[in-house]
Amino acid sequence: MFVKKNISLKSYNTFGIDARAQFLLEIENDEQLSEAFKSSQFRALPKLVLGGGSNVLFTKNQRKAILKINIRGIEVLDQKNNDVRVKVGAGEAWHQFVLWCLDHDFGGVENLSLIPGTVGAAPIQNIGAYGVELKDVFESLEAYEIKSGKIRSFNKEQCQFDYRHSFFKGRGKDQFVITSVTFMLTTRPIFNVSYGGIQQMIDEKELELNIRNISESVIHIRQTKLPDPIKIGNAGSFFKNPIIEKPLYDALSLIYEDLPHYPVDLGSIKIPAAWLIEQCGWKGKRMDQIGVHERQPLVLVNYGEGKGKEILKLSEQIQASIQKKFGIELAREVNVF
Ligand code: FAD
Ligand code: NAP
């Protein structure tokens, strides 16, 4: 196992925060993972599991040993009729896996194109975009249980997937390291183009409806709307879209006639957090090295030398102003360390 000592984490998180870590262990396989937890050198140290660092905010130097998960491999387990089961190592880059699926004509993940990060982190918050969530293509996963040192298998039900949430962000937090994910893909996909302008792009460009064109449309929309972390540090949406109860929605819609909303289930309504943040005057606000993105106010940004603590403070100010104006609690999506 490759161990780096006293290093900057700047290139290990898409916010580009320059926090330091005492130890960073590059984990290539299950044996190295086990060694990281059992060896006399690292046993006693608390651990922080890291994938691509695209959903984390470092607010201080890390005294924990960082376990950077690089476990690779993509394997077709079996193919029956139109169903294909594919097992993927936790360290594979998510978007590379999507491209691999397109190359093999396996449908299911095309709407999730261009999401940064690793396959192993994808179940943690049940990644989602453009009307598709990880749970829609998920079959099972394997995870190293820290307490027992054993590899355990989880089916979909056990993962308790929810809106940007799972067992691993809830009761199972800090107890498991995901080592592989198995997907159920299909050679006869049902296209989902109802969301966020995909159909419009397909129509405008007169494209054939297939997984490659859906992926390319999603990539195009994302590139025009979202900041590229290589150019401006960010971790995507800093907050989740709040889901509110109907009575609160009814009261707010009397005041704000243009309140955007999406029914989730009977009696609950999703409100785009970006709209709430914009209404509170935060869109495009810049405070020296940090700020709120000018096109997508759900994304907080680091212009280069910003500190994690400053971004956290800004996020708390945004949360307070939305609570005050709308009576809505914005929950953080990004994991703060
Ligand atoms: P990290 O940031 O490294 O880790 C995230 C959390 O998971 C941490 O708590 C970490 O400890 C834990 N973790 C990581 N790997 C493992 C593992 N193997 N086992 C156990 N725990 C682990 N998210 C969406 O859902 N939809 C989007 O459309 C989307 N778009 C984004 C766009 C941009 C520009 C950016 C920067 C981010 C976006 N995200 C989106 C957020 C992010 O990309 C996803 O949450 C992604 O799954 C995080 O993967 P990661 O490998 O970078 O995880
Ligand atoms: P958008 O299309 O401007 O829409 C704003 C919000 O309204 C979205 O977040 C989405 O919620 C919701 N929405 C839009 N159309 C909807 C529909 N037909 N049905 C139900 N809800 C709808 O959003 P955007 O910012 O450009 O992002 C596009 C997609 O990429 C979204 O799915 C978003 O979640 C995802 N994304 C996620 C991140 C992240 O870091 N988590 C970053 C960038 C983009 P949902 O979020 O529930 O889909």
Short mmCIF file of C-alpha atoms and ligand atoms in Angstrom, two decimals:
data_model
loop_
_atom_site.label_atom_id
_atom_site.label_comp_id
_atom_site.label_asym_id
_atom_site.label_seq_id
_atom_site.Cartn_x
_atom_site.Cartn_y
_atom_site.Cartn_z
CA MET A 1 0.00 0.00 0.00
CA PHE A 2 1.33 3.39 -1.01
CA VAL A 3 1.42 5.86 1.91
CA LYS A 4 1.85 9.62 1.54
CA LYS A 5 2.81 11.64 4.61
CA ASN A 6 1.97 15.21 5.58
CA ILE A 7 0.50 16.17 2.23
CA SER A 8 -1.82 18.86 0.92
CA LEU A 9 -5.34 17.66 0.05
CA LYS A 10 -5.82 20.47 -2.49
CA SER A 11 -5.73 18.12 -5.47
CA TYR A 12 -7.86 15.53 -3.65
CA ASN A 13 -11.02 17.65 -3.34
CA THR A 14 -12.89 19.46 -6.10
CA PHE A 15 -13.39 22.51 -3.87
CA GLY A 16 -9.59 22.82 -4.05
CA ILE A 17 -9.27 23.44 -0.30
CA ASP A 18 -5.68 23.41 0.85
CA ALA A 19 -6.08 21.36 4.05
CA ARG A 20 -3.32 18.97 5.08
CA ALA A 21 -3.40 15.29 6.00
CA GLN A 22 -0.91 13.44 8.18
CA PHE A 23 -1.36 10.23 6.19
CA LEU A 24 -3.00 9.39 2.88
CA LEU A 25 -3.18 5.70 2.03
CA GLU A 26 -3.75 4.73 -1.60
CA ILE A 27 -5.97 1.62 -1.43
CA GLU A 28 -5.85 -0.58 -4.56
CA ASN A 29 -7.60 -3.74 -3.29
CA ASP A 30 -9.50 -5.39 -0.41
CA GLU A 31 -6.28 -6.70 1.17
CA GLN A 32 -4.77 -3.23 1.42
CA LEU A 33 -8.01 -1.96 2.90
CA SER A 34 -7.88 -4.63 5.58
CA GLU A 35 -4.21 -3.79 6.21
CA ALA A 36 -5.09 -0.10 6.70
CA PHE A 37 -7.44 -1.04 9.53
CA LYS A 38 -5.37 -3.83 11.09
CA SER A 39 -1.67 -2.86 10.78
CA SER A 40 -0.02 -1.62 13.97
CA GLN A 41 0.98 1.63 12.23
CA PHE A 42 -2.58 2.74 11.35
CA ARG A 43 -4.89 0.68 13.61
CA ALA A 44 -5.27 3.38 16.24
CA LEU A 45 -5.80 6.30 13.85
CA PRO A 46 -9.32 7.42 12.98
CA LYS A 47 -10.02 7.04 9.25
CA LEU A 48 -11.64 9.17 6.54
CA VAL A 49 -12.71 7.39 3.36
CA LEU A 50 -12.21 9.43 0.20
CA GLY A 51 -13.21 8.84 -3.41
CA GLY A 52 -12.90 11.69 -5.89
CA GLY A 53 -13.42 14.35 -3.20
CA SER A 54 -16.30 15.92 -5.17
CA ASN A 55 -18.78 15.94 -2.29
CA VAL A 56 -16.58 16.96 0.64
CA LEU A 57 -15.58 20.21 2.32
CA PHE A 58 -12.42 20.20 4.43
CA THR A 59 -12.70 22.84 7.16
CA LYS A 60 -9.46 21.91 8.95
CA ASN A 61 -6.27 19.91 8.66
CA GLN A 62 -7.08 16.22 8.94
CA ARG A 63 -5.58 14.21 11.78
CA LYS A 64 -7.30 11.12 10.43
CA ALA A 65 -5.67 8.68 8.02
CA ILE A 66 -7.26 9.36 4.63
CA LEU A 67 -8.11 6.15 2.78
CA LYS A 68 -8.14 7.06 -0.91
CA ILE A 69 -10.14 4.30 -2.59
CA ASN A 70 -8.60 3.29 -5.95
CA ILE A 71 -10.04 -0.25 -6.28
CA ARG A 72 -10.49 -0.79 -10.04
CA GLY A 73 -12.20 -3.23 -12.39
CA ILE A 74 -15.34 -3.53 -14.53
CA GLU A 75 -16.72 -7.03 -15.07
CA VAL A 76 -19.85 -8.30 -16.84
CA LEU A 77 -21.19 -10.97 -14.45
CA ASP A 78 -23.97 -12.27 -16.68
CA GLN A 79 -26.38 -11.30 -19.42
CA LYS A 80 -29.88 -12.80 -19.53
CA ASN A 81 -32.33 -11.66 -22.19
CA ASN A 82 -32.02 -7.87 -22.00
CA ASP A 83 -30.59 -7.66 -18.50
CA VAL A 84 -26.89 -7.25 -17.88
CA ARG A 85 -25.25 -7.44 -14.45
CA VAL A 86 -22.01 -5.48 -14.19
CA LYS A 87 -19.72 -5.40 -11.15
CA VAL A 88 -17.56 -2.28 -10.80
CA GLY A 89 -14.68 -1.52 -8.43
CA ALA A 90 -15.36 1.34 -6.00
CA GLY A 91 -12.40 3.37 -7.28
CA GLU A 92 -13.51 3.53 -10.91
CA ALA A 93 -14.44 7.07 -12.00
CA TRP A 94 -18.21 7.33 -12.32
CA HIS A 95 -18.23 9.13 -15.68
CA GLN A 96 -15.71 6.69 -17.18
CA PHE A 97 -18.07 3.89 -16.18
CA VAL A 98 -20.95 5.73 -17.92
CA LEU A 99 -18.81 6.00 -21.08
CA TRP A 100 -17.97 2.29 -20.83
CA CYS A 101 -21.72 1.52 -20.69
CA LEU A 102 -22.34 3.63 -23.81
CA ASP A 103 -19.54 1.80 -25.65
CA HIS A 104 -21.16 -1.53 -24.77
CA ASP A 105 -24.73 -0.35 -25.55
CA PHE A 106 -25.81 -0.93 -21.96
CA GLY A 107 -28.54 1.51 -20.98
CA GLY A 108 -29.55 2.87 -17.58
CA VAL A 109 -26.89 5.37 -16.53
CA GLU A 110 -26.92 7.79 -19.51
CA ASN A 111 -28.84 10.49 -17.58
CA LEU A 112 -26.14 10.33 -14.91
CA SER A 113 -23.41 11.42 -17.33
CA LEU A 114 -20.64 13.77 -16.20
CA ILE A 115 -21.23 13.39 -12.46
CA PRO A 116 -17.77 13.60 -10.88
CA GLY A 117 -16.47 11.15 -8.31
CA THR A 118 -16.16 7.41 -7.95
CA VAL A 119 -18.50 4.46 -8.35
CA GLY A 120 -17.99 3.55 -4.66
CA ALA A 121 -19.31 6.91 -3.46
CA ALA A 122 -22.34 6.87 -5.76
CA PRO A 123 -24.56 4.80 -3.40
CA ILE A 124 -23.65 6.97 -0.39
CA GLN A 125 -26.02 9.75 -1.44
CA ASN A 126 -27.86 7.75 -4.12
CA ILE A 127 -26.57 10.11 -6.81
CA GLY A 128 -29.24 11.52 -9.06
CA ALA A 129 -29.72 13.81 -12.02
CA TYR A 130 -32.23 14.45 -14.80
CA GLY A 131 -34.86 12.14 -13.36
CA VAL A 132 -32.68 9.08 -12.73
CA GLU A 133 -31.11 7.93 -9.47
CA LEU A 134 -28.46 5.34 -8.75
CA LYS A 135 -31.11 3.13 -7.10
CA ASP A 136 -32.82 2.71 -10.50
CA VAL A 137 -29.86 0.68 -11.81
CA PHE A 138 -28.54 -0.72 -8.53
CA GLU A 139 -28.43 -4.44 -7.80
CA SER A 140 -26.09 -4.86 -4.81
CA LEU A 141 -22.82 -3.73 -3.31
CA GLU A 142 -19.96 -5.13 -1.26
CA ALA A 143 -18.53 -3.23 1.66
CA TYR A 144 -15.79 -3.78 4.22
CA GLU A 145 -17.30 -3.68 7.70
CA ILE A 146 -14.85 -1.79 9.90
CA LYS A 147 -15.95 -3.40 13.17
CA SER A 148 -15.67 -7.04 12.02
CA GLY A 149 -13.09 -6.69 9.24
CA LYS A 150 -15.40 -8.73 6.98
CA ILE A 151 -16.75 -8.00 3.51
CA ARG A 152 -20.55 -7.74 3.64
CA SER A 153 -23.06 -7.74 0.82
CA PHE A 154 -26.00 -5.29 0.67
CA ASN A 155 -29.05 -5.57 -1.56
CA LYS A 156 -31.17 -2.59 -2.61
CA GLU A 157 -33.53 -2.78 0.34
CA GLN A 158 -30.67 -2.91 2.85
CA CYS A 159 -29.15 0.25 1.35
CA GLN A 160 -32.32 2.22 2.26
CA PHE A 161 -31.96 4.59 -0.69
CA ASP A 162 -33.82 7.87 -0.45
CA TYR A 163 -33.54 11.34 -2.00
CA ARG A 164 -29.75 12.00 -1.92
CA HIS A 165 -29.55 9.64 1.03
CA SER A 166 -28.86 6.02 1.98
CA PHE A 167 -28.14 3.76 4.94
CA PHE A 168 -24.45 4.70 4.53
CA LYS A 169 -25.19 8.39 5.13
CA GLY A 170 -27.57 7.51 7.97
CA ARG A 171 -27.34 4.65 10.46
CA GLY A 172 -24.44 3.00 8.66
CA LYS A 173 -22.32 6.16 8.56
CA ASP A 174 -18.58 5.60 9.17
CA GLN A 175 -19.08 1.85 9.61
CA PHE A 176 -18.42 0.57 6.07
CA VAL A 177 -16.10 1.11 3.15
CA ILE A 178 -17.78 0.28 -0.16
CA THR A 179 -15.45 -1.87 -2.29
CA SER A 180 -17.63 -2.66 -5.33
CA VAL A 181 -21.08 -1.96 -6.76
CA THR A 182 -23.09 -4.30 -9.01
CA PHE A 183 -25.47 -2.69 -11.50
CA MET A 184 -28.45 -4.08 -13.39
CA LEU A 185 -28.26 -2.53 -16.85
CA THR A 186 -30.28 -3.23 -19.95
CA THR A 187 -29.83 -3.62 -23.69
CA ARG A 188 -33.42 -2.33 -24.18
CA PRO A 189 -33.54 0.90 -22.18
CA ILE A 190 -36.64 2.95 -21.49
CA PHE A 191 -35.54 6.50 -22.24
CA ASN A 192 -36.14 9.22 -19.66
CA VAL A 193 -36.05 12.60 -21.40
CA SER A 194 -38.72 14.51 -19.53
CA TYR A 195 -36.31 16.46 -17.38
CA GLY A 196 -34.23 19.59 -17.63
CA GLY A 197 -34.36 20.25 -21.37
CA ILE A 198 -33.14 16.88 -22.67
CA GLN A 199 -36.18 16.35 -24.94
CA GLN A 200 -35.84 19.94 -26.15
CA MET A 201 -32.23 19.37 -27.16
CA ILE A 202 -33.05 16.07 -28.88
CA ASP A 203 -35.85 17.79 -30.83
CA GLU A 204 -33.87 20.93 -31.69
CA LYS A 205 -30.94 18.94 -33.06
CA GLU A 206 -33.24 16.30 -34.59
CA LEU A 207 -31.30 13.54 -32.85
CA GLU A 208 -32.26 9.89 -32.81
CA LEU A 209 -33.47 8.87 -29.36
CA ASN A 210 -30.73 6.59 -28.00
CA ILE A 211 -28.51 6.38 -24.92
CA ARG A 212 -25.54 8.06 -26.61
CA ASN A 213 -27.57 11.10 -27.68
CA ILE A 214 -29.19 11.38 -24.25
CA SER A 215 -25.74 11.28 -22.64
CA GLU A 216 -24.39 13.91 -25.03
CA SER A 217 -27.42 16.16 -24.37
CA VAL A 218 -26.94 15.84 -20.61
CA ILE A 219 -23.22 16.60 -20.97
CA HIS A 220 -23.98 19.66 -23.08
CA ILE A 221 -26.61 21.01 -20.65
CA ARG A 222 -24.34 20.41 -17.66
CA GLN A 223 -21.35 22.09 -19.31
CA THR A 224 -23.34 25.23 -20.08
CA LYS A 225 -24.86 25.48 -16.62
CA LEU A 226 -22.41 24.15 -14.05
CA PRO A 227 -18.93 25.39 -13.14
CA ASP A 228 -16.11 23.02 -14.06
CA PRO A 229 -14.25 22.16 -10.82
CA ILE A 230 -10.98 22.22 -12.75
CA LYS A 231 -11.54 25.94 -13.38
CA ILE A 232 -13.48 27.00 -10.25
CA GLY A 233 -13.46 24.91 -7.07
CA ASN A 234 -16.87 23.54 -6.11
CA ALA A 235 -18.64 20.40 -4.91
CA GLY A 236 -21.80 20.62 -7.00
CA SER A 237 -25.02 21.36 -5.12
CA PHE A 238 -24.09 22.42 -1.61
CA PHE A 239 -27.66 21.84 -0.33
CA LYS A 240 -30.41 19.36 -1.07
CA ASN A 241 -33.66 20.58 -2.59
CA PRO A 242 -36.03 20.82 0.40
CA ILE A 243 -39.18 18.72 0.47
CA ILE A 244 -41.93 20.58 2.31
CA GLU A 245 -45.43 19.69 3.50
CA LYS A 246 -48.48 20.91 1.57
CA PRO A 247 -49.75 23.44 4.18
CA LEU A 248 -46.43 25.33 4.09
CA TYR A 249 -46.42 25.17 0.29
CA ASP A 250 -50.00 26.52 0.16
CA ALA A 251 -49.10 29.42 2.45
CA LEU A 252 -45.93 30.29 0.47
CA SER A 253 -47.61 30.04 -2.93
CA LEU A 254 -50.09 32.73 -1.87
CA ILE A 255 -47.16 35.11 -1.34
CA TYR A 256 -44.89 33.85 -4.17
CA GLU A 257 -47.09 33.10 -7.17
CA ASP A 258 -44.10 31.94 -9.24
CA LEU A 259 -42.81 29.52 -6.57
CA PRO A 260 -41.39 26.57 -8.60
CA HIS A 261 -42.44 23.22 -7.21
CA TYR A 262 -42.50 19.50 -7.99
CA PRO A 263 -44.89 17.10 -6.21
CA VAL A 264 -42.92 14.22 -4.65
CA ASP A 265 -45.69 12.13 -3.18
CA LEU A 266 -49.05 12.72 -1.62
CA GLY A 267 -48.76 15.82 0.54
CA SER A 268 -45.05 16.67 -0.01
CA ILE A 269 -43.56 19.06 -2.49
CA LYS A 270 -39.97 19.61 -3.64
CA ILE A 271 -38.86 23.23 -3.97
CA PRO A 272 -35.68 23.99 -5.95
CA ALA A 273 -33.17 25.28 -3.39
CA ALA A 274 -31.55 27.37 -6.13
CA TRP A 275 -34.71 29.47 -6.44
CA LEU A 276 -34.87 30.04 -2.67
CA ILE A 277 -31.21 31.09 -2.56
CA GLU A 278 -31.67 33.46 -5.49
CA GLN A 279 -34.74 35.03 -3.85
CA CYS A 280 -32.62 35.81 -0.79
CA GLY A 281 -30.20 37.75 -2.98
CA TRP A 282 -27.25 35.37 -2.87
CA LYS A 283 -26.89 34.52 -6.56
CA GLY A 284 -23.47 35.57 -7.86
CA LYS A 285 -22.40 37.06 -4.50
CA ARG A 286 -18.62 37.05 -4.09
CA MET A 287 -16.71 37.48 -0.84
CA ASP A 288 -13.05 37.73 -1.79
CA GLN A 289 -11.96 34.12 -2.51
CA ILE A 290 -15.33 32.40 -2.13
CA GLY A 291 -18.86 32.93 -3.36
CA VAL A 292 -22.17 31.74 -4.76
CA HIS A 293 -22.04 30.74 -8.43
CA GLU A 294 -23.46 33.29 -10.87
CA ARG A 295 -25.49 30.81 -12.95
CA GLN A 296 -26.34 28.11 -10.39
CA PRO A 297 -26.74 29.54 -6.85
CA LEU A 298 -26.96 26.05 -5.36
CA VAL A 299 -23.24 25.76 -6.03
CA LEU A 300 -20.80 27.49 -3.65
CA VAL A 301 -17.42 28.20 -5.15
CA ASN A 302 -13.78 28.65 -4.22
CA TYR A 303 -12.00 31.09 -6.53
CA GLY A 304 -8.60 29.72 -5.53
CA GLU A 305 -7.41 30.46 -2.02
CA GLY A 306 -10.74 30.15 -0.15
CA LYS A 307 -10.83 28.34 3.19
CA GLY A 308 -13.22 25.53 4.06
CA LYS A 309 -14.29 27.38 7.21
CA GLU A 310 -15.25 30.44 5.15
CA ILE A 311 -17.37 28.34 2.80
CA LEU A 312 -19.05 26.65 5.76
CA LYS A 313 -19.82 30.04 7.31
CA LEU A 314 -21.27 31.32 4.03
CA SER A 315 -23.45 28.18 3.81
CA GLU A 316 -24.75 28.82 7.33
CA GLN A 317 -25.62 32.41 6.45
CA ILE A 318 -27.55 31.18 3.42
CA GLN A 319 -29.38 28.60 5.53
CA ALA A 320 -30.32 31.26 8.11
CA SER A 321 -31.66 33.69 5.50
CA ILE A 322 -33.83 31.00 3.90
CA GLN A 323 -35.16 29.91 7.27
CA LYS A 324 -36.03 33.54 8.04
CA LYS A 325 -37.69 34.39 4.72
CA PHE A 326 -39.46 31.11 3.90
CA GLY A 327 -39.50 29.07 7.14
CA ILE A 328 -37.68 26.30 5.23
CA GLU A 329 -34.69 24.40 6.56
CA LEU A 330 -32.04 23.78 3.91
CA ALA A 331 -30.12 20.55 4.58
CA ARG A 332 -26.50 20.31 3.53
CA GLU A 333 -25.66 17.79 0.82
CA VAL A 334 -21.88 18.16 1.02
CA ASN A 335 -20.00 16.18 3.70
CA VAL A 336 -18.05 18.45 6.03
CA PHE A 337 -14.82 17.24 7.69
P1 FAD B 1 -16.18 11.90 -2.04
O1 FAD B 1 -16.47 13.35 -2.17
O2 FAD B 1 -14.77 11.48 -2.03
O3 FAD B 1 -16.91 11.36 -0.74
C1 FAD B 1 -18.26 11.67 -0.49
C2 FAD B 1 -18.69 10.93 0.79
O4 FAD B 1 -18.72 9.53 0.56
C3 FAD B 1 -17.75 11.14 1.96
O5 FAD B 1 -18.51 11.15 3.14
C4 FAD B 1 -16.84 9.92 1.91
O6 FAD B 1 -16.32 9.60 3.19
C5 FAD B 1 -17.79 8.85 1.41
N1 FAD B 1 -17.18 7.81 0.58
C6 FAD B 1 -16.51 8.01 -0.59
N2 FAD B 1 -16.14 6.82 -1.11
C7 FAD B 1 -16.58 5.86 -0.25
C8 FAD B 1 -16.49 4.45 -0.22
N3 FAD B 1 -15.89 3.73 -1.19
N4 FAD B 1 -17.04 3.79 0.85
C9 FAD B 1 -17.63 4.47 1.86
N5 FAD B 1 -17.75 5.81 1.87
C10 FAD B 1 -17.22 6.50 0.83
N6 FAD B 1 -24.15 14.52 -7.14
C11 FAD B 1 -25.34 14.04 -7.57
O7 FAD B 1 -25.99 13.24 -6.88
N7 FAD B 1 -25.86 14.42 -8.76
C12 FAD B 1 -25.22 15.29 -9.59
O8 FAD B 1 -25.71 15.60 -10.66
C13 FAD B 1 -23.97 15.83 -9.15
N8 FAD B 1 -23.30 16.73 -9.91
C14 FAD B 1 -22.13 17.26 -9.46
C15 FAD B 1 -21.47 18.20 -10.25
C16 FAD B 1 -20.27 18.75 -9.83
C17 FAD B 1 -19.60 19.78 -10.69
C18 FAD B 1 -19.70 18.34 -8.61
C19 FAD B 1 -18.38 18.88 -8.18
C20 FAD B 1 -20.35 17.40 -7.81
C21 FAD B 1 -21.58 16.85 -8.22
N9 FAD B 1 -22.27 15.91 -7.45
C22 FAD B 1 -23.46 15.40 -7.89
C23 FAD B 1 -21.75 15.49 -6.14
C24 FAD B 1 -20.71 14.33 -6.22
O9 FAD B 1 -20.11 14.28 -7.48
C25 FAD B 1 -21.34 12.99 -5.92
O10 FAD B 1 -21.92 12.98 -4.64
C26 FAD B 1 -20.31 11.83 -5.98
O11 FAD B 1 -20.95 10.59 -5.85
C27 FAD B 1 -19.20 11.94 -4.95
O12 FAD B 1 -18.22 11.00 -5.27
P2 FAD B 1 -16.74 11.11 -4.73
O13 FAD B 1 -16.03 9.86 -5.11
O14 FAD B 1 -16.12 12.37 -5.17
O15 FAD B 1 -17.00 11.12 -3.16
P1 NAP B 2 -32.75 22.32 -13.02
O1 NAP B 2 -33.02 21.52 -14.24
O2 NAP B 2 -32.52 23.79 -13.13
O3 NAP B 2 -33.93 22.10 -11.97
C1 NAP B 2 -33.87 22.69 -10.69
C2 NAP B 2 -34.31 21.65 -9.68
O4 NAP B 2 -35.69 21.37 -9.89
C3 NAP B 2 -33.54 20.39 -9.84
O5 NAP B 2 -32.61 20.31 -8.82
C4 NAP B 2 -34.59 19.28 -9.84
O6 NAP B 2 -34.56 18.49 -8.66
C5 NAP B 2 -35.91 19.98 -9.91
N1 NAP B 2 -36.58 19.58 -11.16
C6 NAP B 2 -36.40 20.10 -12.39
N2 NAP B 2 -37.20 19.48 -13.29
C7 NAP B 2 -37.89 18.56 -12.60
C8 NAP B 2 -38.88 17.60 -12.95
N3 NAP B 2 -39.31 17.46 -14.23
N4 NAP B 2 -39.37 16.78 -11.97
C9 NAP B 2 -38.94 16.88 -10.71
N5 NAP B 2 -38.01 17.77 -10.32
C10 NAP B 2 -37.50 18.60 -11.24
O7 NAP B 2 -31.53 21.65 -12.21
P2 NAP B 2 -29.96 21.78 -12.44
O8 NAP B 2 -29.36 22.48 -11.31
O9 NAP B 2 -29.65 22.21 -13.83
O10 NAP B 2 -29.54 20.24 -12.31
C11 NAP B 2 -29.98 19.30 -13.25
C12 NAP B 2 -29.95 17.92 -12.62
O11 NAP B 2 -28.62 17.59 -12.23
C13 NAP B 2 -30.81 17.82 -11.37
O12 NAP B 2 -31.40 16.56 -11.33
C14 NAP B 2 -29.81 17.99 -10.25
O13 NAP B 2 -30.18 17.30 -9.08
C15 NAP B 2 -28.55 17.38 -10.84
N6 NAP B 2 -27.35 18.04 -10.29
C16 NAP B 2 -26.98 17.68 -9.05
C17 NAP B 2 -25.85 18.25 -8.49
C18 NAP B 2 -25.37 17.80 -7.13
O14 NAP B 2 -24.28 18.14 -6.74
N7 NAP B 2 -26.16 17.06 -6.40
C19 NAP B 2 -25.11 19.19 -9.17
C20 NAP B 2 -25.56 19.55 -10.43
C21 NAP B 2 -26.68 18.97 -10.99
P3 NAP B 2 -33.61 17.19 -8.45
O15 NAP B 2 -32.34 17.74 -7.97
O16 NAP B 2 -34.35 16.45 -7.42
O17 NAP B 2 -33.49 16.46 -9.73
#
